[in-house]
Short mmCIF file of C-alpha atoms and ligand atoms in Angstrom, two decimals:
data_model
loop_
_atom_site.label_atom_id
_atom_site.label_comp_id
_atom_site.label_asym_id
_atom_site.label_seq_id
_atom_site.Cartn_x
_atom_site.Cartn_y
_atom_site.Cartn_z
CA MET B 1 51.12 -46.67 38.25
CA VAL B 2 47.86 -47.78 36.70
CA THR B 3 45.45 -49.28 39.14
CA ASN B 4 42.78 -51.72 38.15
CA GLY B 5 40.10 -49.05 38.64
CA ASP B 6 41.87 -46.61 36.31
CA ARG B 7 42.19 -49.25 33.66
CA SER B 8 38.52 -50.13 33.71
CA GLY B 9 37.80 -46.38 33.56
CA VAL B 10 39.82 -46.06 30.37
CA ALA B 11 38.06 -49.13 28.97
CA ALA B 12 34.61 -47.76 29.75
CA ALA B 13 35.44 -44.36 28.24
CA ALA B 14 36.80 -45.98 25.06
CA VAL B 15 33.74 -48.20 24.79
CA GLY B 16 31.49 -45.19 25.42
CA VAL B 17 33.10 -43.24 22.57
CA ALA B 18 32.80 -46.26 20.25
CA ALA B 19 29.16 -46.84 21.16
CA LEU B 20 28.24 -43.19 20.63
CA GLY B 21 30.17 -43.13 17.34
CA VAL B 22 28.36 -46.21 16.03
CA GLY B 23 25.03 -44.73 17.12
CA GLU B 24 25.80 -41.43 15.39
CA ALA B 25 26.85 -43.13 12.16
CA ILE B 26 23.71 -45.29 11.98
CA ALA B 27 21.44 -42.38 12.88
CA ALA B 28 23.13 -40.20 10.25
CA THR B 29 22.20 -42.55 7.40
CA ARG B 30 18.80 -40.86 7.41
CA GLY B 31 19.88 -37.54 8.86
CA GLY B 32 19.23 -38.32 12.52
CA SER B 33 21.60 -37.88 15.43
CA LEU B 34 21.70 -39.50 18.84
CA ILE B 35 23.59 -36.58 20.36
CA ASP B 36 21.18 -34.03 18.92
CA THR B 37 18.17 -36.04 20.06
CA LEU B 38 19.53 -36.30 23.58
CA GLY B 39 20.46 -32.61 23.47
CA ARG B 40 16.97 -31.61 22.40
CA ALA B 41 15.51 -33.80 25.14
CA LEU B 42 17.78 -32.04 27.62
CA ILE B 43 16.61 -28.61 26.39
CA ASP B 44 13.01 -29.82 26.59
CA VAL B 45 13.25 -30.75 30.27
CA ALA B 46 15.86 -28.34 31.66
CA PRO B 47 14.39 -25.88 34.19
CA VAL B 48 14.18 -22.31 32.85
CA PRO B 49 16.94 -20.94 35.15
CA VAL B 50 19.29 -23.59 33.74
CA VAL B 51 18.34 -22.71 30.16
CA GLU B 52 18.78 -18.99 30.90
CA ALA B 53 22.21 -19.54 32.47
CA ALA B 54 23.30 -21.72 29.53
CA VAL B 55 22.14 -19.11 26.99
CA ALA B 56 23.92 -16.34 28.90
CA VAL B 57 27.18 -18.25 29.24
CA SER B 58 27.40 -19.95 25.84
CA GLY B 59 26.32 -16.99 23.72
CA ARG B 60 26.40 -17.84 20.01
CA HIS B 61 27.95 -21.25 20.74
CA ASP B 62 24.93 -22.67 22.56
CA LYS B 63 24.52 -25.60 20.15
CA THR B 64 28.17 -26.66 20.31
CA VAL B 65 28.13 -26.39 24.09
CA THR B 66 24.96 -28.53 24.30
CA ARG B 67 26.44 -31.19 22.00
CA LEU B 68 29.70 -31.37 23.93
CA GLY B 69 27.72 -31.60 27.15
CA VAL B 70 25.69 -34.53 25.82
CA ALA B 71 28.78 -36.34 24.47
CA ALA B 72 30.56 -35.84 27.80
CA GLY B 73 27.44 -37.08 29.60
CA VAL B 74 27.32 -40.28 27.53
CA VAL B 75 31.01 -41.00 28.14
CA ALA B 76 30.55 -40.25 31.85
CA GLY B 77 27.57 -42.62 31.80
CA ALA B 78 29.77 -45.33 30.28
CA LEU B 79 32.31 -44.72 33.04
CA GLY B 80 29.56 -45.11 35.61
CA LEU B 81 28.42 -48.30 33.92
CA GLY B 82 31.95 -49.65 33.94
CA ALA B 83 32.05 -49.13 37.69
CA LEU B 84 28.87 -51.19 38.20
CA PRO B 85 29.03 -54.87 39.16
CA GLU B 86 29.46 -57.03 36.09
CA ARG B 87 25.96 -58.55 36.09
CA LEU B 88 24.28 -55.10 36.06
CA ARG B 89 26.20 -53.63 33.14
CA THR B 90 24.37 -55.22 30.24
CA PRO B 91 20.85 -54.61 31.55
CA VAL B 92 21.64 -50.98 32.42
CA ALA B 93 23.32 -50.35 29.04
CA VAL B 94 20.33 -51.84 27.24
CA ALA B 95 17.92 -49.80 29.38
CA ALA B 96 19.84 -46.60 28.57
CA GLY B 97 19.70 -47.44 24.87
CA ALA B 98 15.99 -48.16 25.08
CA GLY B 99 15.50 -44.80 26.82
CA ALA B 100 17.41 -42.99 24.09
CA ALA B 101 15.42 -44.85 21.43
CA ALA B 102 12.18 -43.90 23.14
CA LEU B 103 13.27 -40.26 23.18
CA ALA B 104 14.12 -40.46 19.50
CA THR B 105 10.62 -41.58 18.64
CA ARG B 106 9.25 -38.42 20.27
CA LEU B 107 10.95 -36.24 17.68
CA PRO B 108 9.12 -36.76 14.38
CA THR B 109 12.05 -35.65 12.22
CA ARG B 110 14.06 -38.59 10.90
CA SER B 111 13.46 -40.66 13.98
CA THR B 112 13.75 -44.21 12.60
CA SER B 113 17.48 -44.10 11.97
CA THR B 114 18.00 -42.46 15.37
CA VAL B 115 16.11 -45.27 17.07
CA ALA B 116 18.28 -47.79 15.20
CA GLY B 117 21.37 -45.83 16.26
CA ALA B 118 20.32 -45.87 19.92
CA VAL B 119 19.69 -49.62 19.83
CA ALA B 120 23.05 -50.27 18.16
CA ALA B 121 24.86 -47.96 20.60
CA SER B 122 23.46 -49.78 23.62
CA GLY B 123 24.48 -53.13 22.09
CA VAL B 124 28.03 -51.89 21.49
CA LEU B 125 28.13 -50.48 25.02
CA ALA B 126 27.00 -53.76 26.61
CA ALA B 127 29.35 -55.90 24.51
CA GLY B 128 32.31 -53.58 25.03
CA LEU B 129 31.89 -53.33 28.78
CA ARG B 130 31.82 -57.10 29.05
CA ARG B 131 35.11 -57.32 27.18
CA ARG B 132 36.78 -54.54 29.15
CA PRO B 133 39.46 -53.69 26.56
CA HIS B 134 42.76 -52.26 27.69
CA GLY B 135 46.01 -51.08 26.12
CA LEU B 136 45.89 -51.46 22.35
CA GLY B 137 42.43 -52.95 22.65
CA ALA B 138 41.05 -49.78 24.22
CA LEU B 139 42.83 -47.75 21.57
CA ALA B 140 41.13 -49.81 18.86
CA TRP B 141 37.72 -49.06 20.40
CA LEU B 142 38.58 -45.38 20.55
CA ALA B 143 39.74 -45.40 16.93
CA THR B 144 36.54 -47.17 15.87
CA GLY B 145 34.54 -44.50 17.65
CA ALA B 146 36.50 -41.71 15.95
CA GLY B 147 36.05 -43.35 12.55
CA MET B 148 32.33 -43.67 13.12
CA PHE B 149 32.07 -40.01 14.12
CA ALA B 150 33.88 -39.07 10.92
CA ALA B 151 31.49 -41.23 8.89
CA ALA B 152 28.50 -39.61 10.62
CA HIS B 153 29.90 -36.18 9.86
CA THR B 154 30.32 -37.05 6.15
CA LEU B 155 26.77 -38.41 5.92
CA GLN B 156 25.33 -35.28 7.56
CA HIS B 157 27.43 -33.06 5.35
CA ASP B 158 26.13 -34.81 2.20
CA LEU B 159 22.53 -34.39 3.35
CA ASP B 160 23.18 -30.70 4.07
CA ARG B 161 24.62 -30.30 0.58
CA LYS B 162 21.58 -31.97 -0.94
CA GLN B 163 19.32 -29.60 1.04
CA ASP B 164 21.37 -26.61 -0.13
CA ASN B 165 21.06 -27.77 -3.74
CA ASP B 166 17.30 -28.21 -3.38
CA ILE B 167 17.11 -24.66 -2.04
CA ARG B 168 19.36 -23.22 -4.73
CA ARG B 169 17.13 -24.66 -7.44
CA ILE B 170 14.15 -22.70 -6.13
CA GLY B 171 15.48 -19.42 -7.47
CA PRO B 172 15.01 -15.88 -6.23
CA MET B 173 12.49 -14.88 -3.57
CA GLY B 174 11.98 -11.18 -4.04
CA ALA B 175 14.01 -8.54 -5.80
CA LEU B 176 17.47 -10.05 -5.71
CA GLY B 177 20.36 -7.63 -6.02
CA VAL B 178 18.66 -4.42 -4.94
CA VAL B 179 20.86 -3.13 -2.13
CA PRO B 180 19.12 -0.45 -0.09
CA GLN B 181 21.10 2.55 1.15
CA ASP B 182 20.56 4.96 4.02
CA GLY B 183 23.40 7.46 3.67
CA LEU B 184 25.76 5.96 6.25
CA GLU B 185 27.58 3.67 3.82
CA ASP B 186 30.82 5.60 4.53
CA GLU B 187 31.09 4.49 8.16
CA PRO B 188 33.44 1.51 8.49
CA GLY B 189 32.59 -0.90 11.26
CA LEU B 190 28.92 0.04 11.33
CA SER B 191 26.52 -2.92 11.01
CA PRO B 192 25.28 -3.30 7.43
CA LEU B 193 21.83 -1.87 6.82
CA VAL B 194 20.68 -5.35 5.78
CA THR B 195 22.08 -8.32 7.67
CA ALA B 196 23.33 -11.15 5.45
CA ALA B 197 21.61 -14.45 6.23
CA HIS B 198 24.89 -16.13 7.21
CA ARG B 199 25.65 -13.27 9.64
CA MET B 200 22.19 -13.32 11.21
CA TYR B 201 21.99 -14.74 14.73
CA VAL B 202 20.42 -18.19 15.13
CA ALA B 203 18.22 -19.00 18.13
CA ASP B 204 16.13 -22.14 18.49
CA VAL B 205 15.78 -25.39 20.45
CA ASN B 206 16.97 -27.58 17.55
CA LEU B 207 20.59 -28.63 17.48
CA ARG B 208 20.32 -29.09 13.72
CA PRO B 209 17.70 -27.58 11.42
CA PRO B 210 15.15 -30.10 10.12
CA ARG B 211 15.78 -30.91 6.46
CA ILE B 212 12.71 -30.39 4.33
CA ASP B 213 12.13 -31.41 0.72
CA PRO B 214 10.58 -28.33 -0.92
CA ALA B 215 8.94 -30.43 -3.64
CA HIS B 216 6.79 -32.28 -1.12
CA TRP B 217 6.44 -29.62 1.56
CA ARG B 218 3.02 -28.02 1.98
CA LEU B 219 1.80 -25.45 4.47
CA SER B 220 -1.52 -26.59 5.88
CA VAL B 221 -3.99 -24.20 7.39
CA THR B 222 -6.20 -26.30 9.64
CA GLY B 223 -8.38 -26.36 12.74
CA LYS B 224 -11.27 -24.00 13.25
CA VAL B 225 -11.59 -22.90 9.63
CA ALA B 226 -14.37 -23.33 7.11
CA HIS B 227 -11.88 -23.70 4.26
CA PRO B 228 -8.68 -25.59 5.14
CA LEU B 229 -5.72 -24.83 2.87
CA ARG B 230 -2.68 -26.74 1.63
CA LEU B 231 -0.20 -24.46 -0.06
CA SER B 232 3.03 -25.17 -1.90
CA LEU B 233 6.04 -22.88 -1.85
CA ASP B 234 5.22 -21.74 -5.40
CA GLU B 235 1.66 -20.86 -4.44
CA LEU B 236 2.91 -18.85 -1.47
CA ALA B 237 5.50 -17.10 -3.63
CA ASP B 238 2.75 -15.88 -5.98
CA ASP B 239 1.21 -13.82 -3.19
CA ALA B 240 4.34 -12.71 -1.33
CA VAL B 241 5.52 -9.14 -0.85
CA GLU B 242 8.79 -7.66 0.38
CA PHE B 243 9.16 -5.88 3.70
CA ASP B 244 12.04 -4.66 5.86
CA ALA B 245 12.09 -5.55 9.54
CA VAL B 246 14.42 -6.30 12.39
CA MET B 247 14.22 -9.70 14.13
CA VAL B 248 15.17 -9.47 17.79
CA CYS B 249 15.71 -12.26 20.29
CA LEU B 250 14.28 -11.75 23.72
CA HIS B 251 17.69 -12.71 25.08
CA ASN B 252 19.42 -9.77 23.44
CA HIS B 253 20.96 -7.68 26.19
CA PRO B 254 21.70 -4.13 25.01
CA GLY B 255 24.87 -4.21 22.93
CA GLU B 256 24.63 -7.84 21.90
CA GLY B 257 24.20 -9.35 18.44
CA ARG B 258 20.98 -11.36 18.77
CA ALA B 259 19.22 -9.04 16.37
CA GLY B 260 19.38 -8.66 12.62
CA ASN B 261 17.68 -6.60 9.94
CA GLY B 262 16.30 -8.46 6.94
CA ARG B 263 14.57 -7.70 3.68
CA TRP B 264 11.96 -10.41 3.97
CA PHE B 265 9.60 -11.91 1.39
CA GLY B 266 6.30 -13.17 2.74
CA VAL B 267 2.56 -13.59 2.37
CA PRO B 268 0.47 -11.29 4.56
CA LEU B 269 -1.13 -13.53 7.16
CA ALA B 270 -4.36 -11.51 7.10
CA ASP B 271 -4.84 -12.57 3.44
CA LEU B 272 -4.26 -16.25 4.19
CA LEU B 273 -6.68 -16.11 7.10
CA LYS B 274 -9.30 -14.48 4.92
CA HIS B 275 -9.05 -17.38 2.47
CA ALA B 276 -9.27 -19.98 5.22
CA ILE B 277 -12.39 -18.37 6.76
CA PRO B 278 -11.89 -18.73 10.55
CA GLU B 279 -14.82 -20.07 12.57
CA SER B 280 -16.37 -17.77 15.12
CA ASP B 281 -14.87 -19.55 18.16
CA ALA B 282 -11.29 -19.47 16.81
CA THR B 283 -9.20 -17.21 19.07
CA ARG B 284 -5.59 -18.32 18.57
CA LEU B 285 -3.31 -19.08 15.68
CA VAL B 286 -0.84 -21.85 16.43
CA THR B 287 2.27 -21.71 14.25
CA ARG B 288 3.67 -25.25 14.31
CA ALA B 289 7.08 -26.32 13.07
CA VAL B 290 7.53 -29.66 11.32
CA ASP B 291 9.01 -31.05 14.55
CA GLY B 292 5.99 -30.02 16.62
CA TYR B 293 7.45 -26.89 18.24
CA THR B 294 4.78 -24.21 18.53
CA ILE B 295 4.46 -20.48 18.97
CA SER B 296 0.89 -19.21 19.09
CA LEU B 297 -0.60 -15.77 18.59
CA PRO B 298 -3.94 -14.14 19.36
CA LEU B 299 -6.02 -14.25 16.20
CA ASP B 300 -7.83 -10.90 16.27
CA PRO B 301 -4.91 -8.49 15.69
CA LEU B 302 -3.65 -10.78 12.93
CA ARG B 303 -6.98 -10.88 11.12
CA SER B 304 -7.59 -7.16 11.40
CA GLY B 305 -4.08 -6.34 10.21
CA GLU B 306 -3.42 -4.39 13.43
CA TRP B 307 -0.28 -6.50 13.57
CA PRO B 308 1.13 -6.84 10.07
CA ALA B 309 2.19 -10.48 10.12
CA TYR B 310 3.66 -12.66 7.40
CA VAL B 311 4.33 -16.21 6.38
CA VAL B 312 7.92 -15.54 5.34
CA ILE B 313 9.51 -17.63 2.59
CA GLY B 314 12.50 -15.48 1.66
CA MET B 315 15.22 -13.26 3.09
CA ASN B 316 17.35 -10.78 1.15
CA GLY B 317 16.10 -11.97 -2.24
CA GLU B 318 16.68 -15.68 -1.61
CA PRO B 319 14.80 -18.57 -0.02
CA LEU B 320 15.27 -18.85 3.74
CA THR B 321 18.39 -20.72 4.76
CA PRO B 322 17.96 -23.94 6.77
CA ALA B 323 19.13 -22.23 9.98
CA HIS B 324 16.58 -19.45 9.56
CA GLY B 325 13.57 -21.65 8.97
CA PHE B 326 13.50 -22.96 5.39
CA PRO B 327 11.03 -23.22 3.75
CA ALA B 328 8.74 -20.91 5.77
CA ARG B 329 8.33 -19.15 9.09
CA VAL B 330 5.86 -16.77 10.66
CA PHE B 331 7.11 -13.28 11.49
CA VAL B 332 5.22 -10.48 13.21
CA PRO B 333 7.56 -7.47 13.19
CA GLY B 334 7.65 -5.91 16.65
CA LEU B 335 7.31 -9.16 18.62
CA TYR B 336 10.35 -10.87 20.10
CA GLY B 337 11.56 -13.93 18.15
CA GLN B 338 10.37 -16.24 20.89
CA TYR B 339 6.82 -14.95 20.37
CA THR B 340 6.85 -14.05 16.68
CA GLY B 341 6.23 -17.46 15.08
CA ALA B 342 7.81 -20.80 14.28
CA LYS B 343 10.62 -21.46 11.84
CA TRP B 344 10.40 -24.64 9.65
CA LEU B 345 6.69 -24.05 9.53
CA GLY B 346 4.47 -27.01 8.68
CA GLU B 347 1.06 -25.97 9.91
CA LEU B 348 -1.06 -23.02 10.91
CA GLU B 349 -3.79 -24.26 13.22
CA LEU B 350 -6.67 -22.08 14.29
CA THR B 351 -7.76 -23.03 17.74
CA ASP B 352 -9.07 -21.65 21.02
CA ASP B 353 -7.35 -20.61 24.24
CA THR B 354 -6.90 -24.19 25.46
CA HIS B 355 -3.61 -24.38 23.55
CA ALA B 356 -0.32 -23.86 25.46
CA ASP B 357 3.03 -23.20 23.80
CA TYR B 358 6.39 -24.88 24.33
CA TRP B 359 7.79 -22.07 26.50
CA TRP B 360 4.65 -21.21 28.49
CA ARG B 361 4.55 -24.72 29.87
CA ARG B 362 8.02 -24.01 31.18
CA GLY B 363 7.12 -20.81 33.00
CA TRP B 364 7.38 -18.08 30.35
CA PRO B 365 4.44 -15.68 30.08
CA ALA B 366 1.84 -16.43 27.43
CA GLY B 367 2.73 -13.11 25.84
CA PRO B 368 3.05 -12.05 23.13
CA LEU B 369 5.94 -9.83 24.23
CA ALA B 370 6.79 -6.74 22.23
CA VAL B 371 10.33 -5.65 21.39
CA THR B 372 11.37 -2.58 23.41
CA PRO B 373 13.50 0.22 21.91
CA GLN B 374 17.22 -0.50 21.94
CA ALA B 375 20.30 1.32 20.67
CA ARG B 376 23.60 -0.43 20.07
CA ILE B 377 27.00 1.21 19.70
CA ASP B 378 28.99 -0.41 16.86
CA VAL B 379 31.69 2.18 16.25
CA THR B 380 33.87 4.51 18.27
CA ALA B 381 36.62 5.96 16.07
CA PRO B 382 38.66 9.12 15.67
CA GLY B 383 36.45 11.49 13.66
CA ARG B 384 37.54 11.94 10.06
CA ALA B 385 35.63 15.18 9.52
CA ALA B 386 37.29 17.26 12.24
CA ALA B 387 40.45 16.71 14.27
CA GLY B 388 39.94 16.00 17.98
CA THR B 389 36.49 14.53 17.52
CA THR B 390 35.31 11.00 18.10
CA THR B 391 32.71 9.35 15.92
CA ILE B 392 30.17 7.16 17.67
CA ALA B 393 27.78 5.18 15.50
CA GLY B 394 25.45 2.24 15.71
CA VAL B 395 22.04 0.80 15.05
CA ALA B 396 18.77 1.22 16.91
CA TRP B 397 15.35 -0.33 16.62
CA ALA B 398 11.83 0.16 17.87
CA PRO B 399 9.63 -2.06 15.70
CA PRO B 400 6.93 -1.69 14.51
CA HIS B 401 6.63 2.06 15.22
CA GLY B 402 10.11 3.14 14.23
CA ILE B 403 12.89 5.15 15.82
CA ALA B 404 12.15 8.77 16.76
CA ASP B 405 15.45 9.54 18.52
CA VAL B 406 18.78 8.09 19.37
CA GLU B 407 20.73 9.91 22.05
CA VAL B 408 24.23 9.51 23.40
CA ARG B 409 25.67 10.58 26.70
CA ILE B 410 29.24 10.75 27.89
CA ASP B 411 30.19 10.01 31.49
CA GLU B 412 26.55 10.22 32.58
CA GLY B 413 26.25 13.81 31.25
CA ASP B 414 23.37 15.24 29.24
CA TRP B 415 21.79 13.21 26.45
CA ARG B 416 22.73 14.53 23.01
CA PRO B 417 20.78 13.65 19.87
CA ALA B 418 22.56 11.61 17.20
CA ASP B 419 22.00 12.02 13.47
CA LEU B 420 19.64 9.39 12.12
CA ALA B 421 20.20 7.75 8.75
CA THR B 422 17.35 7.47 6.27
CA GLU B 423 14.67 5.10 7.52
CA LEU B 424 14.25 1.93 5.48
CA ALA B 425 10.94 1.11 7.18
CA PRO B 426 9.58 1.78 10.67
CA ALA B 427 9.95 -1.92 11.55
CA ALA B 428 13.57 -2.03 10.34
CA TRP B 429 16.60 -1.00 12.33
CA ARG B 430 17.95 2.46 11.82
CA ARG B 431 21.57 3.47 11.74
CA TRP B 432 22.81 6.55 13.56
CA ARG B 433 26.00 8.56 14.10
CA ILE B 434 27.28 11.43 16.18
CA ALA B 435 30.61 13.24 16.45
CA VAL B 436 31.64 14.30 19.95
CA GLN B 437 34.56 16.18 21.45
CA LEU B 438 36.24 14.18 24.19
CA PRO B 439 39.06 15.31 26.46
CA PRO B 440 41.90 12.77 26.90
CA GLY B 441 41.18 9.98 29.38
CA ASP B 442 38.68 7.18 29.88
CA HIS B 443 35.04 7.84 29.05
CA ARG B 444 31.83 5.92 29.54
CA ILE B 445 29.60 6.12 26.50
CA GLN B 446 25.94 5.16 26.53
CA ALA B 447 23.21 5.23 23.91
CA ARG B 448 19.43 5.11 24.21
CA ALA B 449 16.60 4.84 21.72
CA THR B 450 13.13 6.34 21.74
CA SER B 451 10.32 4.96 19.62
CA ARG B 452 7.93 7.02 17.55
CA SER B 453 5.22 5.81 19.88
CA GLY B 454 7.01 7.66 22.71
CA GLU B 455 8.60 4.70 24.49
CA VAL B 456 12.02 5.59 25.89
CA GLN B 457 14.63 2.87 26.34
CA GLU B 458 14.74 1.86 29.98
CA GLY B 459 18.16 2.34 31.61
CA ARG B 460 17.78 0.04 34.58
CA HIS B 461 19.34 -3.36 34.00
CA ARG B 462 16.87 -6.24 33.79
CA ALA B 463 17.51 -9.89 32.92
CA PRO B 464 15.72 -11.37 29.85
CA PHE B 465 13.44 -13.64 31.89
CA PRO B 466 10.49 -13.17 31.98
CA THR B 467 9.61 -10.09 29.89
CA GLY B 468 12.80 -9.15 28.05
CA PRO B 469 16.01 -7.37 29.01
CA SER B 470 16.58 -3.69 29.61
CA GLY B 471 19.47 -1.32 30.24
CA PHE B 472 21.73 0.88 28.11
CA HIS B 473 24.57 -0.37 25.97
CA THR B 474 27.55 1.06 27.83
CA ILE B 475 31.12 1.04 26.63
CA THR B 476 34.31 2.58 27.96
CA ILE B 477 36.80 4.13 25.57
CA GLN B 478 40.19 5.70 26.02
CA VAL B 479 40.98 8.93 24.20
N1 MTE Y 501 10.59 -23.82 15.16
C1 MTE Y 501 11.17 -22.90 15.94
N2 MTE Y 501 10.97 -21.60 15.64
C2 MTE Y 501 11.56 -20.63 16.39
C3 MTE Y 501 12.34 -20.97 17.51
C4 MTE Y 501 12.52 -22.35 17.82
O1 MTE Y 501 13.19 -22.72 18.78
N3 MTE Y 501 11.92 -23.28 16.99
N4 MTE Y 501 12.93 -19.96 18.24
C5 MTE Y 501 12.37 -18.62 18.16
C6 MTE Y 501 13.29 -17.63 18.72
S1 MTE Y 501 13.53 -17.67 20.41
C7 MTE Y 501 13.88 -16.66 17.97
S2 MTE Y 501 14.76 -15.42 18.68
C8 MTE Y 501 13.77 -16.68 16.48
C9 MTE Y 501 15.15 -16.64 15.88
O2 MTE Y 501 15.14 -16.65 14.49
P1 MTE Y 501 16.53 -16.76 13.73
O3 MTE Y 501 17.25 -17.97 14.27
O4 MTE Y 501 16.21 -16.87 12.29
O5 MTE Y 501 17.32 -15.50 14.03
O6 MTE Y 501 13.10 -17.84 16.01
C10 MTE Y 501 11.95 -18.22 16.75
N5 MTE Y 501 11.33 -19.32 16.05
MO1 MO Y 502 14.94 -15.89 21.00
#
């Protein structure tokens, strides 16, 4: 039996889907998205423990989970609206739309169409709730919503394709086609020495990468400098060099995949700073993305070259992909991603210590935080060289100093040194392998890394917040 309350619930949900769909389609005409704007707003205000729990639970699917959460929230909001007394529905729906529109104006990227989408969505919501469709009527609203979502998807897809074409036309960034080797190419299942861009983890607060026209994009170097700069991608490419380094997310628990090794192409930041001529009271370098997100760094170690830092414009011989920061990002090998510099870079601003970054204002330390040594086990397989042996292999990193040792222990026994592959660069990850003899049964295998600076991987488990995770990657295998 369908009660009156149930029926108005169905109506409100159908209207909610239609309203959101219309909003998405209108926003998408210029690349905006209501859902993504609300999602970003949610990320911007969520308390750090909530963000940490969401990152831990959703893993690599954090963006999908956020989007579904927002969509569910909007539909739930429509249900709530539907339950309100008739005379309140329209004003509340319009207020919600105005709120969403106001949020959209806070995000500089493609905000006009998102504002229009929010206004339209609140209009559809108010009109639909007044009509209270049921039966086939509700179905028609649902179908309209679905059609609008499909239209939004097509529009976004076309814009993505246009961005991809713009990027493809740029041509190579670095020595395309040179595949480095380290001697462990014969180990199936081991992480590649160089991580392909499409296999590299993605971590950021944007639900969709900003789309940037490379023809009009310029990197500005501003603030406390005697000689402000505005540089095109071509001008940056003229001064770029290749370097190998591992990018590590602060949220990477031992054994996880939030780390990748790239052959990057970038302009040494020390050179850029020399050209810009910092003023004497400049103490920080703010790396600012086109959407306003910032990561800042102390200026001195960047100027002196103590930290080799780069404005990166290419990865693995090609321009950066949209997900990884096209057209430019700042990268200081050895600092966690959250502290290393902004993707989708628009500006480098020299300033003083009055600046506060996105994450510090939320309770993270001002940092910068350095990557600690970590070893990951990728492979446990019957040894091919000798019968009765087990091959254990993986990757380890300790940027910028490099890996001195990787050791493995079985069932909490003594640490045994693994063989290290040829080092690509101290800041890169290093592959390793060891063959061990294991009696039949279950065994706990652990690996630990030691840096060339003498830092030994810490075995005690620690959560990522606030200074980065620790512990050993531990796996159990059956022989
Ligand atoms: N603009 C911008 N840059 C950013 C972030 C971000 O949210 N926005 N996240 C940082 C974090 S936390 C990490 S781990 C790295 C991830 O880079 P990747 O997605 O290319 O692996 O980018 C950093 N740069
Ligand atoms: Mo990160």
